Amino acid sequence: MQESHARVYAAIAAIPRGRVASYGAIAARAGLPGRARLVGKLLGETPEGMELPWYRVLRASGHVALPPGSRGFREQCRLLRAEGVEVINGRVPLSRFGLDADLDRALWGMPV
DNA sequence: GCTTTGACGTATG
DNA sequence: TCATACGCCAAAG
């Protein structure tokens, strides 16, 4: 397990219930700015058994990253809605459920 | 080693 | 809103 990987997992685990974050934001918080794809790759390789709120991670646009209609896609929508997050047509309104600067600071404590 | 392939992001038109 | 282009980088072939 690489240090960078551990930090990515930690950043994801820190997302509060009922909230979502983008791949880019996670990468940035893990000290890997510009490496959103790495986060996606990690999640793709992450076994289902791992306890990680992977479903709280979306694209910067608010769209669910998985192929619409796929197993994972439906699972992600289900889990999000179970937390009270609105998923409309495979998309989440980040204006309300995304982590804004204030909450971000409160969570990860630190600035950029 | 080089090329291809992604659960991505930002800029442009 | 959709499409293209380019940046990014670890893995797999």
Short mmCIF file of N, CA and C (backbone and C1' of nucleotides) in Angstrom, two decimals:
data_model
loop_
_atom_site.label_atom_id
_atom_site.label_comp_id
_atom_site.label_asym_id
_atom_site.label_seq_id
_atom_site.Cartn_x
_atom_site.Cartn_y
_atom_site.Cartn_z
N MET A 1 0.85 -1.21 0.00
CA MET A 1 0.00 0.00 0.00
C MET A 1 0.87 1.25 0.00
N GLN A 2 0.66 2.06 -1.01
CA GLN A 2 1.45 3.28 -1.10
C GLN A 2 0.89 4.37 -0.17
N GLU A 3 1.76 5.26 0.22
CA GLU A 3 1.36 6.37 1.07
C GLU A 3 0.26 7.18 0.40
N SER A 4 0.44 7.42 -0.89
CA SER A 4 -0.54 8.21 -1.63
C SER A 4 -1.90 7.52 -1.63
N HIS A 5 -1.89 6.20 -1.77
CA HIS A 5 -3.14 5.46 -1.78
C HIS A 5 -3.85 5.60 -0.44
N ALA A 6 -3.08 5.46 0.61
CA ALA A 6 -3.65 5.55 1.95
C ALA A 6 -4.31 6.91 2.15
N ARG A 7 -3.67 7.95 1.62
CA ARG A 7 -4.22 9.29 1.79
C ARG A 7 -5.51 9.46 0.98
N VAL A 8 -5.56 8.81 -0.16
CA VAL A 8 -6.77 8.89 -0.98
C VAL A 8 -7.92 8.23 -0.21
N TYR A 9 -7.65 7.06 0.33
CA TYR A 9 -8.68 6.35 1.09
C TYR A 9 -9.13 7.18 2.28
N ALA A 10 -8.17 7.80 2.94
CA ALA A 10 -8.48 8.61 4.12
C ALA A 10 -9.38 9.78 3.73
N ALA A 11 -9.06 10.40 2.59
CA ALA A 11 -9.84 11.56 2.14
C ALA A 11 -11.28 11.14 1.82
N ILE A 12 -11.42 9.98 1.21
CA ILE A 12 -12.76 9.48 0.88
C ILE A 12 -13.53 9.13 2.15
N ALA A 13 -12.84 8.49 3.06
CA ALA A 13 -13.49 8.09 4.31
C ALA A 13 -13.95 9.30 5.11
N ALA A 14 -13.34 10.45 4.83
CA ALA A 14 -13.67 11.66 5.59
C ALA A 14 -14.90 12.38 5.07
N ILE A 15 -15.42 11.95 3.93
CA ILE A 15 -16.61 12.59 3.40
C ILE A 15 -17.79 12.26 4.32
N PRO A 16 -18.46 13.28 4.84
CA PRO A 16 -19.57 13.06 5.76
C PRO A 16 -20.79 12.45 5.08
N ARG A 17 -21.62 11.81 5.86
CA ARG A 17 -22.83 11.18 5.37
C ARG A 17 -23.72 12.23 4.74
N GLY A 18 -24.33 11.90 3.64
CA GLY A 18 -25.23 12.84 3.00
C GLY A 18 -24.52 13.90 2.17
N ARG A 19 -23.25 13.70 1.97
CA ARG A 19 -22.46 14.65 1.17
C ARG A 19 -21.67 13.91 0.11
N VAL A 20 -21.22 14.63 -0.89
CA VAL A 20 -20.42 14.00 -1.94
C VAL A 20 -19.21 14.86 -2.28
N ALA A 21 -18.23 14.26 -2.92
CA ALA A 21 -17.03 15.00 -3.33
C ALA A 21 -16.59 14.50 -4.70
N SER A 22 -15.85 15.31 -5.39
CA SER A 22 -15.40 14.93 -6.74
C SER A 22 -14.04 14.22 -6.67
N TYR A 23 -13.75 13.51 -7.74
CA TYR A 23 -12.46 12.79 -7.82
C TYR A 23 -11.31 13.79 -7.68
N GLY A 24 -11.47 14.91 -8.34
CA GLY A 24 -10.41 15.91 -8.30
C GLY A 24 -10.19 16.43 -6.89
N ALA A 25 -11.28 16.66 -6.16
CA ALA A 25 -11.18 17.18 -4.80
C ALA A 25 -10.48 16.16 -3.90
N ILE A 26 -10.83 14.91 -4.08
CA ILE A 26 -10.22 13.85 -3.29
C ILE A 26 -8.72 13.78 -3.57
N ALA A 27 -8.40 13.83 -4.85
CA ALA A 27 -6.98 13.76 -5.24
C ALA A 27 -6.23 14.93 -4.62
N ALA A 28 -6.84 16.11 -4.70
CA ALA A 28 -6.18 17.30 -4.16
C ALA A 28 -5.95 17.14 -2.66
N ARG A 29 -6.99 16.66 -1.95
CA ARG A 29 -6.87 16.50 -0.50
C ARG A 29 -5.87 15.42 -0.15
N ALA A 30 -5.59 14.54 -1.11
CA ALA A 30 -4.63 13.46 -0.85
C ALA A 30 -3.22 13.90 -1.25
N GLY A 31 -3.12 15.15 -1.64
CA GLY A 31 -1.81 15.66 -2.01
C GLY A 31 -1.42 15.28 -3.43
N LEU A 32 -2.43 15.01 -4.27
CA LEU A 32 -2.15 14.61 -5.65
C LEU A 32 -2.95 15.47 -6.62
N PRO A 33 -2.72 16.73 -6.64
CA PRO A 33 -3.46 17.63 -7.51
C PRO A 33 -3.32 17.25 -8.98
N GLY A 34 -4.45 17.23 -9.65
CA GLY A 34 -4.42 16.90 -11.07
C GLY A 34 -4.42 15.43 -11.37
N ARG A 35 -4.50 14.62 -10.33
CA ARG A 35 -4.47 13.18 -10.56
C ARG A 35 -5.78 12.50 -10.24
N ALA A 36 -6.88 13.10 -10.69
CA ALA A 36 -8.20 12.54 -10.43
C ALA A 36 -8.31 11.11 -10.98
N ARG A 37 -7.68 10.87 -12.12
CA ARG A 37 -7.78 9.54 -12.74
C ARG A 37 -7.19 8.47 -11.85
N LEU A 38 -6.21 8.86 -11.07
CA LEU A 38 -5.57 7.89 -10.19
C LEU A 38 -6.58 7.45 -9.14
N VAL A 39 -7.37 8.40 -8.67
CA VAL A 39 -8.39 8.09 -7.67
C VAL A 39 -9.40 7.11 -8.27
N GLY A 40 -9.81 7.39 -9.49
CA GLY A 40 -10.77 6.51 -10.15
C GLY A 40 -10.20 5.12 -10.33
N LYS A 41 -8.95 5.06 -10.68
CA LYS A 41 -8.31 3.77 -10.89
C LYS A 41 -8.29 2.98 -9.59
N LEU A 42 -7.97 3.68 -8.52
CA LEU A 42 -7.92 3.04 -7.21
C LEU A 42 -9.27 2.45 -6.85
N LEU A 43 -10.30 3.24 -7.02
CA LEU A 43 -11.63 2.76 -6.66
C LEU A 43 -12.02 1.56 -7.51
N GLY A 44 -11.60 1.59 -8.76
CA GLY A 44 -11.91 0.48 -9.64
C GLY A 44 -11.25 -0.80 -9.18
N GLU A 45 -10.09 -0.67 -8.57
CA GLU A 45 -9.36 -1.84 -8.11
C GLU A 45 -9.74 -2.21 -6.68
N THR A 46 -10.42 -1.29 -6.01
CA THR A 46 -10.80 -1.54 -4.62
C THR A 46 -11.84 -2.63 -4.50
N PRO A 47 -11.53 -3.67 -3.73
CA PRO A 47 -12.46 -4.76 -3.52
C PRO A 47 -13.73 -4.30 -2.80
N GLU A 48 -14.82 -4.99 -3.08
CA GLU A 48 -16.10 -4.59 -2.47
C GLU A 48 -16.07 -4.73 -0.96
N GLY A 49 -15.25 -5.64 -0.50
CA GLY A 49 -15.20 -5.88 0.94
C GLY A 49 -14.70 -4.70 1.73
N MET A 50 -13.90 -3.84 1.09
CA MET A 50 -13.34 -2.70 1.82
C MET A 50 -14.42 -1.72 2.29
N GLU A 51 -14.31 -1.30 3.52
CA GLU A 51 -15.26 -0.34 4.05
C GLU A 51 -14.85 1.05 3.61
N LEU A 52 -15.50 1.54 2.60
CA LEU A 52 -15.15 2.85 2.07
C LEU A 52 -16.37 3.44 1.36
N PRO A 53 -16.71 4.68 1.69
CA PRO A 53 -17.86 5.32 1.05
C PRO A 53 -17.53 5.74 -0.37
N TRP A 54 -17.15 4.79 -1.19
CA TRP A 54 -16.77 5.06 -2.58
C TRP A 54 -17.90 5.72 -3.35
N TYR A 55 -19.12 5.43 -2.95
CA TYR A 55 -20.28 5.96 -3.68
C TYR A 55 -20.46 7.45 -3.48
N ARG A 56 -19.71 8.04 -2.53
CA ARG A 56 -19.83 9.49 -2.32
C ARG A 56 -18.89 10.26 -3.24
N VAL A 57 -18.21 9.55 -4.10
CA VAL A 57 -17.28 10.21 -5.02
C VAL A 57 -17.90 10.28 -6.41
N LEU A 58 -18.00 11.51 -6.94
CA LEU A 58 -18.60 11.72 -8.25
C LEU A 58 -17.68 12.53 -9.14
N ARG A 59 -18.12 12.71 -10.40
CA ARG A 59 -17.33 13.55 -11.30
C ARG A 59 -17.55 14.99 -10.86
N ALA A 60 -16.69 15.89 -11.36
CA ALA A 60 -16.76 17.30 -10.99
C ALA A 60 -18.10 17.88 -11.41
N SER A 61 -18.72 17.27 -12.41
CA SER A 61 -20.00 17.76 -12.93
C SER A 61 -21.16 17.32 -12.04
N GLY A 62 -20.91 16.39 -11.15
CA GLY A 62 -21.98 15.88 -10.31
C GLY A 62 -22.55 14.58 -10.84
N HIS A 63 -22.08 14.18 -12.02
CA HIS A 63 -22.56 12.93 -12.61
C HIS A 63 -21.91 11.73 -11.96
N VAL A 64 -22.66 10.64 -11.89
CA VAL A 64 -22.11 9.40 -11.39
C VAL A 64 -21.13 8.94 -12.47
N ALA A 65 -19.95 8.50 -12.07
CA ALA A 65 -18.92 8.14 -13.04
C ALA A 65 -19.15 6.80 -13.71
N LEU A 66 -19.84 5.89 -13.06
CA LEU A 66 -20.04 4.56 -13.63
C LEU A 66 -21.02 4.60 -14.80
N PRO A 67 -20.90 3.62 -15.68
CA PRO A 67 -21.78 3.54 -16.85
C PRO A 67 -23.24 3.42 -16.41
N PRO A 68 -24.10 4.30 -16.91
CA PRO A 68 -25.52 4.28 -16.56
C PRO A 68 -26.13 2.91 -16.82
N GLY A 69 -26.87 2.42 -15.85
CA GLY A 69 -27.52 1.13 -16.03
C GLY A 69 -26.69 -0.03 -15.52
N SER A 70 -25.40 0.21 -15.27
CA SER A 70 -24.54 -0.87 -14.79
C SER A 70 -24.88 -1.20 -13.34
N ARG A 71 -24.39 -2.33 -12.91
CA ARG A 71 -24.61 -2.77 -11.53
C ARG A 71 -24.15 -1.72 -10.54
N GLY A 72 -22.90 -1.29 -10.70
CA GLY A 72 -22.34 -0.31 -9.79
C GLY A 72 -23.11 1.00 -9.80
N PHE A 73 -23.56 1.38 -10.97
CA PHE A 73 -24.31 2.63 -11.10
C PHE A 73 -25.55 2.61 -10.22
N ARG A 74 -26.32 1.54 -10.39
CA ARG A 74 -27.56 1.43 -9.59
C ARG A 74 -27.26 1.36 -8.11
N GLU A 75 -26.21 0.64 -7.78
CA GLU A 75 -25.82 0.50 -6.37
C GLU A 75 -25.46 1.87 -5.78
N GLN A 76 -24.72 2.64 -6.54
CA GLN A 76 -24.29 3.94 -6.07
C GLN A 76 -25.49 4.86 -5.85
N CYS A 77 -26.40 4.88 -6.80
CA CYS A 77 -27.59 5.72 -6.66
C CYS A 77 -28.38 5.31 -5.43
N ARG A 78 -28.51 4.01 -5.25
CA ARG A 78 -29.28 3.50 -4.12
C ARG A 78 -28.68 3.93 -2.79
N LEU A 79 -27.36 3.75 -2.67
CA LEU A 79 -26.68 4.11 -1.43
C LEU A 79 -26.76 5.61 -1.16
N LEU A 80 -26.63 6.40 -2.21
CA LEU A 80 -26.68 7.85 -2.02
C LEU A 80 -28.07 8.28 -1.56
N ARG A 81 -29.08 7.75 -2.26
CA ARG A 81 -30.45 8.13 -1.88
C ARG A 81 -30.77 7.68 -0.47
N ALA A 82 -30.15 6.57 -0.06
CA ALA A 82 -30.38 6.06 1.29
C ALA A 82 -29.85 7.04 2.33
N GLU A 83 -28.95 7.91 1.90
CA GLU A 83 -28.39 8.91 2.81
C GLU A 83 -29.06 10.26 2.65
N GLY A 84 -30.05 10.29 1.80
CA GLY A 84 -30.76 11.54 1.61
C GLY A 84 -30.22 12.41 0.49
N VAL A 85 -29.30 11.87 -0.28
CA VAL A 85 -28.74 12.64 -1.39
C VAL A 85 -29.63 12.47 -2.62
N GLU A 86 -29.97 13.55 -3.25
CA GLU A 86 -30.82 13.48 -4.44
C GLU A 86 -30.01 13.07 -5.66
N VAL A 87 -30.49 12.04 -6.32
CA VAL A 87 -29.83 11.61 -7.55
C VAL A 87 -30.84 11.73 -8.66
N ILE A 88 -30.71 12.74 -9.48
CA ILE A 88 -31.64 12.96 -10.56
C ILE A 88 -31.01 12.63 -11.90
N ASN A 89 -31.52 11.57 -12.52
CA ASN A 89 -30.99 11.21 -13.83
C ASN A 89 -29.49 10.99 -13.79
N GLY A 90 -29.05 10.25 -12.78
CA GLY A 90 -27.62 9.95 -12.68
C GLY A 90 -26.76 11.12 -12.26
N ARG A 91 -27.40 12.17 -11.79
CA ARG A 91 -26.63 13.36 -11.41
C ARG A 91 -27.05 13.88 -10.04
N VAL A 92 -26.09 14.45 -9.30
CA VAL A 92 -26.36 15.03 -7.98
C VAL A 92 -26.10 16.53 -8.04
N PRO A 93 -27.05 17.32 -7.53
CA PRO A 93 -26.85 18.77 -7.49
C PRO A 93 -25.77 19.16 -6.49
N LEU A 94 -24.59 19.41 -6.99
CA LEU A 94 -23.46 19.73 -6.10
C LEU A 94 -23.68 21.02 -5.33
N SER A 95 -24.55 21.87 -5.84
CA SER A 95 -24.80 23.14 -5.16
C SER A 95 -25.31 22.90 -3.75
N ARG A 96 -25.95 21.75 -3.56
CA ARG A 96 -26.49 21.47 -2.23
C ARG A 96 -25.78 20.34 -1.51
N PHE A 97 -25.29 19.34 -2.23
CA PHE A 97 -24.67 18.19 -1.56
C PHE A 97 -23.15 18.14 -1.66
N GLY A 98 -22.60 19.00 -2.49
CA GLY A 98 -21.15 19.01 -2.63
C GLY A 98 -20.49 19.69 -1.44
N LEU A 99 -19.24 19.41 -1.22
CA LEU A 99 -18.52 20.02 -0.13
C LEU A 99 -18.07 21.41 -0.55
N ASP A 100 -18.52 22.42 0.16
CA ASP A 100 -18.05 23.76 -0.19
C ASP A 100 -16.78 24.08 0.61
N ALA A 101 -16.22 25.24 0.35
CA ALA A 101 -14.95 25.62 0.99
C ALA A 101 -15.01 25.55 2.51
N ASP A 102 -16.09 26.04 3.09
CA ASP A 102 -16.19 26.06 4.55
C ASP A 102 -16.20 24.67 5.15
N LEU A 103 -17.06 23.85 4.59
CA LEU A 103 -17.17 22.49 5.11
C LEU A 103 -15.87 21.74 4.87
N ASP A 104 -15.27 22.01 3.75
CA ASP A 104 -14.01 21.37 3.41
C ASP A 104 -12.97 21.70 4.49
N ARG A 105 -12.92 22.94 4.85
CA ARG A 105 -11.93 23.37 5.85
C ARG A 105 -12.24 22.75 7.20
N ALA A 106 -13.51 22.69 7.52
CA ALA A 106 -13.91 22.13 8.81
C ALA A 106 -13.54 20.65 8.89
N LEU A 107 -13.63 19.99 7.76
CA LEU A 107 -13.35 18.56 7.73
C LEU A 107 -11.87 18.23 7.72
N TRP A 108 -11.20 18.76 6.72
CA TRP A 108 -9.81 18.39 6.53
C TRP A 108 -8.91 19.43 7.14
N GLY A 109 -9.52 20.37 7.79
CA GLY A 109 -8.80 21.40 8.45
C GLY A 109 -7.94 22.24 7.66
N MET A 110 -7.67 22.15 6.67
CA MET A 110 -6.64 22.96 6.11
C MET A 110 -6.82 23.56 4.79
N PRO A 111 -6.17 24.42 4.63
CA PRO A 111 -6.25 25.27 3.51
C PRO A 111 -5.66 24.62 2.33
N VAL A 112 -5.50 25.32 1.39
CA VAL A 112 -5.01 24.70 0.21
C VAL A 112 -3.56 24.91 0.10
P DG B 1 15.22 0.88 -21.28
"O5'" DG B 1 14.00 1.64 -21.97
"C5'" DG B 1 12.89 1.08 -22.09
"C4'" DG B 1 12.32 1.31 -23.48
"C3'" DG B 1 11.34 2.47 -23.52
"O3'" DG B 1 11.15 2.87 -24.84
"C1'" DG B 1 10.18 0.44 -23.57
P DC B 2 10.56 4.34 -25.05
"O5'" DC B 2 9.39 4.04 -26.08
"C5'" DC B 2 9.50 2.94 -26.98
"C4'" DC B 2 8.15 2.65 -27.62
"C3'" DC B 2 7.21 3.84 -27.58
"O3'" DC B 2 6.37 3.82 -28.72
"C1'" DC B 2 6.32 2.11 -26.26
P DT B 3 5.09 4.82 -28.79
"O5'" DT B 3 3.88 3.89 -28.38
"C5'" DT B 3 3.68 2.67 -29.08
"C4'" DT B 3 2.28 2.13 -28.83
"C3'" DT B 3 1.19 3.21 -28.85
"O3'" DT B 3 0.01 2.66 -29.44
"C1'" DT B 3 1.27 2.21 -26.70
P DT B 4 -1.36 3.48 -29.46
"O5'" DT B 4 -2.17 2.81 -28.28
"C5'" DT B 4 -2.24 1.40 -28.21
"C4'" DT B 4 -3.19 0.95 -27.11
"C3'" DT B 4 -4.47 1.78 -26.99
"O3'" DT B 4 -5.54 0.89 -26.69
"C1'" DT B 4 -3.27 1.87 -24.96
P DT B 5 -7.06 1.43 -26.69
"O5'" DT B 5 -7.38 1.49 -25.13
"C5'" DT B 5 -6.68 0.60 -24.26
"C4'" DT B 5 -7.19 0.75 -22.85
"C3'" DT B 5 -8.42 1.63 -22.64
"O3'" DT B 5 -9.16 1.14 -21.55
"C1'" DT B 5 -6.62 2.55 -21.48
P DG B 6 -10.71 1.36 -21.41
"O5'" DG B 6 -10.81 2.93 -21.28
"C5'" DG B 6 -11.54 3.60 -20.23
"C4'" DG B 6 -11.02 3.22 -18.87
"C3'" DG B 6 -11.54 4.12 -17.77
"O3'" DG B 6 -11.68 3.39 -16.56
"C1'" DG B 6 -9.19 4.43 -18.00
P DA B 7 -13.20 2.85 -16.40
"O5'" DA B 7 -14.00 4.10 -15.89
"C5'" DA B 7 -14.65 3.95 -14.70
"C4'" DA B 7 -15.04 5.27 -14.13
"C3'" DA B 7 -13.90 6.18 -13.66
"O3'" DA B 7 -14.36 7.52 -13.59
"C1'" DA B 7 -15.03 5.28 -11.81
P DC B 8 -14.16 8.54 -14.81
"O5'" DC B 8 -13.03 9.53 -14.28
"C5'" DC B 8 -12.82 9.78 -12.91
"C4'" DC B 8 -12.14 11.13 -12.73
"C3'" DC B 8 -13.06 12.31 -13.06
"O3'" DC B 8 -12.83 13.35 -12.11
"C1'" DC B 8 -11.14 12.40 -14.39
P DG B 9 -13.54 14.73 -12.28
"O5'" DG B 9 -12.45 15.66 -12.96
"C5'" DG B 9 -11.24 15.93 -12.25
"C4'" DG B 9 -10.63 17.23 -12.75
"C3'" DG B 9 -11.67 18.33 -12.93
"O3'" DG B 9 -11.11 19.59 -12.57
"C1'" DG B 9 -10.66 17.79 -15.02
P DT B 10 -11.98 20.94 -12.60
"O5'" DT B 10 -11.32 21.90 -13.70
"C5'" DT B 10 -9.91 21.94 -13.81
"C4'" DT B 10 -9.53 22.64 -15.10
"C3'" DT B 10 -10.46 23.81 -15.43
"O3'" DT B 10 -9.64 24.91 -15.81
"C1'" DT B 10 -10.40 22.28 -17.23
P DA B 11 -10.34 26.29 -16.28
"O5'" DA B 11 -10.17 26.22 -17.86
"C5'" DA B 11 -8.92 25.82 -18.40
"C4'" DA B 11 -8.94 25.95 -19.92
"C3'" DA B 11 -9.75 27.15 -20.44
"O3'" DA B 11 -9.09 27.68 -21.58
"C1'" DA B 11 -10.68 25.14 -21.29
P DT B 12 -9.60 29.11 -22.19
"O5'" DT B 12 -10.28 28.69 -23.57
"C5'" DT B 12 -10.36 27.30 -23.90
"C4'" DT B 12 -10.77 27.14 -25.35
"C3'" DT B 12 -11.66 28.25 -25.92
"O3'" DT B 12 -11.47 28.34 -27.32
"C1'" DT B 12 -12.93 26.27 -25.73
P DG B 13 -12.15 29.60 -28.15
"O5'" DG B 13 -13.29 28.87 -28.99
"C5'" DG B 13 -12.95 27.77 -29.84
"C4'" DG B 13 -14.22 27.16 -30.42
"C3'" DG B 13 -15.26 28.21 -30.82
"O3'" DG B 13 -15.90 27.81 -32.03
"C1'" DG B 13 -16.21 26.68 -29.29
P DT C 1 -27.11 21.17 -18.56
"O5'" DT C 1 -27.44 20.39 -19.86
"C5'" DT C 1 -27.98 21.15 -20.97
"C4'" DT C 1 -27.53 20.45 -22.23
"C3'" DT C 1 -26.55 19.30 -21.97
"O3'" DT C 1 -26.86 18.22 -22.84
"C1'" DT C 1 -25.53 20.92 -23.34
P DC C 2 -25.91 16.91 -22.86
"O5'" DC C 2 -24.99 17.06 -24.16
"C5'" DC C 2 -25.61 17.24 -25.41
"C4'" DC C 2 -24.55 17.31 -26.51
"C3'" DC C 2 -23.46 16.24 -26.38
"O3'" DC C 2 -23.16 15.71 -27.66
"C1'" DC C 2 -22.47 18.39 -26.38
P DA C 3 -21.99 14.60 -27.85
"O5'" DA C 3 -20.78 15.50 -28.37
"C5'" DA C 3 -20.94 16.25 -29.55
"C4'" DA C 3 -19.59 16.80 -30.01
"C3'" DA C 3 -18.48 15.75 -29.90
"O3'" DA C 3 -17.68 15.82 -31.07
"C1'" DA C 3 -17.95 17.69 -28.59
P DT C 4 -16.46 14.77 -31.35
"O5'" DT C 4 -15.21 15.74 -31.45
"C5'" DT C 4 -15.34 17.08 -31.01
"C4'" DT C 4 -13.98 17.75 -30.98
"C3'" DT C 4 -12.78 16.83 -30.88
"O3'" DT C 4 -11.70 17.38 -31.62
"C1'" DT C 4 -12.90 18.12 -28.91
P DA C 5 -10.21 16.75 -31.61
"O5'" DA C 5 -9.55 17.52 -30.40
"C5'" DA C 5 -9.55 18.96 -30.44
"C4'" DA C 5 -8.51 19.48 -29.45
"C3'" DA C 5 -7.29 18.57 -29.31
"O3'" DA C 5 -6.13 19.37 -29.15
"C1'" DA C 5 -8.37 18.77 -27.21
P DC C 6 -4.68 18.62 -29.13
"O5'" DC C 6 -4.34 18.72 -27.59
"C5'" DC C 6 -4.42 19.99 -26.95
"C4'" DC C 6 -4.16 19.85 -25.47
"C3'" DC C 6 -3.01 18.89 -25.15
"O3'" DC C 6 -2.18 19.49 -24.19
"C1'" DC C 6 -4.93 18.29 -23.94
P DG C 7 -0.86 18.74 -23.73
"O5'" DG C 7 -1.19 18.51 -22.19
"C5'" DG C 7 -1.64 19.62 -21.41
"C4'" DG C 7 -1.88 19.17 -19.98
"C3'" DG C 7 -0.83 18.14 -19.53
"O3'" DG C 7 -0.37 18.45 -18.22
"C1'" DG C 7 -3.01 17.23 -19.31
P DC C 8 0.94 17.62 -17.70
"O5'" DC C 8 0.32 16.45 -16.81
"C5'" DC C 8 -0.63 16.77 -15.81
"C4'" DC C 8 -1.16 15.51 -15.16
"C3'" DC C 8 -0.12 14.37 -15.17
"O3'" DC C 8 0.38 14.10 -13.87
"C1'" DC C 8 -2.28 13.62 -15.94
P DC C 9 1.79 13.44 -13.78
"O5'" DC C 9 1.39 11.91 -13.60
"C5'" DC C 9 0.51 11.54 -12.55
"C4'" DC C 9 0.19 10.06 -12.66
"C3'" DC C 9 1.40 9.19 -12.96
"O3'" DC C 9 1.24 7.94 -12.35
"C1'" DC C 9 -0.19 8.85 -14.59
P DA C 10 2.45 7.29 -11.57
"O5'" DA C 10 1.87 5.85 -11.24
"C5'" DA C 10 0.70 5.77 -10.46
"C4'" DA C 10 -0.14 4.57 -10.89
"C3'" DA C 10 0.65 3.28 -10.97
"O3'" DA C 10 -0.18 2.22 -10.54
"C1'" DA C 10 -0.28 3.78 -13.09
P DA C 11 0.46 0.81 -10.17
"O5'" DA C 11 -0.38 -0.16 -11.10
"C5'" DA C 11 -0.85 0.34 -12.32
"C4'" DA C 11 -1.75 -0.65 -12.99
"C3'" DA C 11 -1.13 -2.04 -13.16
"O3'" DA C 11 -2.17 -2.98 -13.34
"C1'" DA C 11 -1.11 -0.85 -15.23
P DA C 12 -1.79 -4.51 -13.63
"O5'" DA C 12 -2.05 -4.69 -15.20
"C5'" DA C 12 -3.25 -4.17 -15.77
"C4'" DA C 12 -3.27 -4.43 -17.26
"C3'" DA C 12 -2.65 -5.76 -17.67
"O3'" DA C 12 -3.38 -6.27 -18.77
"C1'" DA C 12 -1.45 -4.01 -18.69
P DG C 13 -3.08 -7.77 -19.31
"O5'" DG C 13 -2.54 -7.52 -20.78
"C5'" DG C 13 -3.22 -6.60 -21.62
"C4'" DG C 13 -2.44 -6.39 -22.90
"C3'" DG C 13 -1.68 -7.64 -23.36
"O3'" DG C 13 -1.82 -7.79 -24.77
"C1'" DG C 13 -0.17 -5.83 -23.15
#
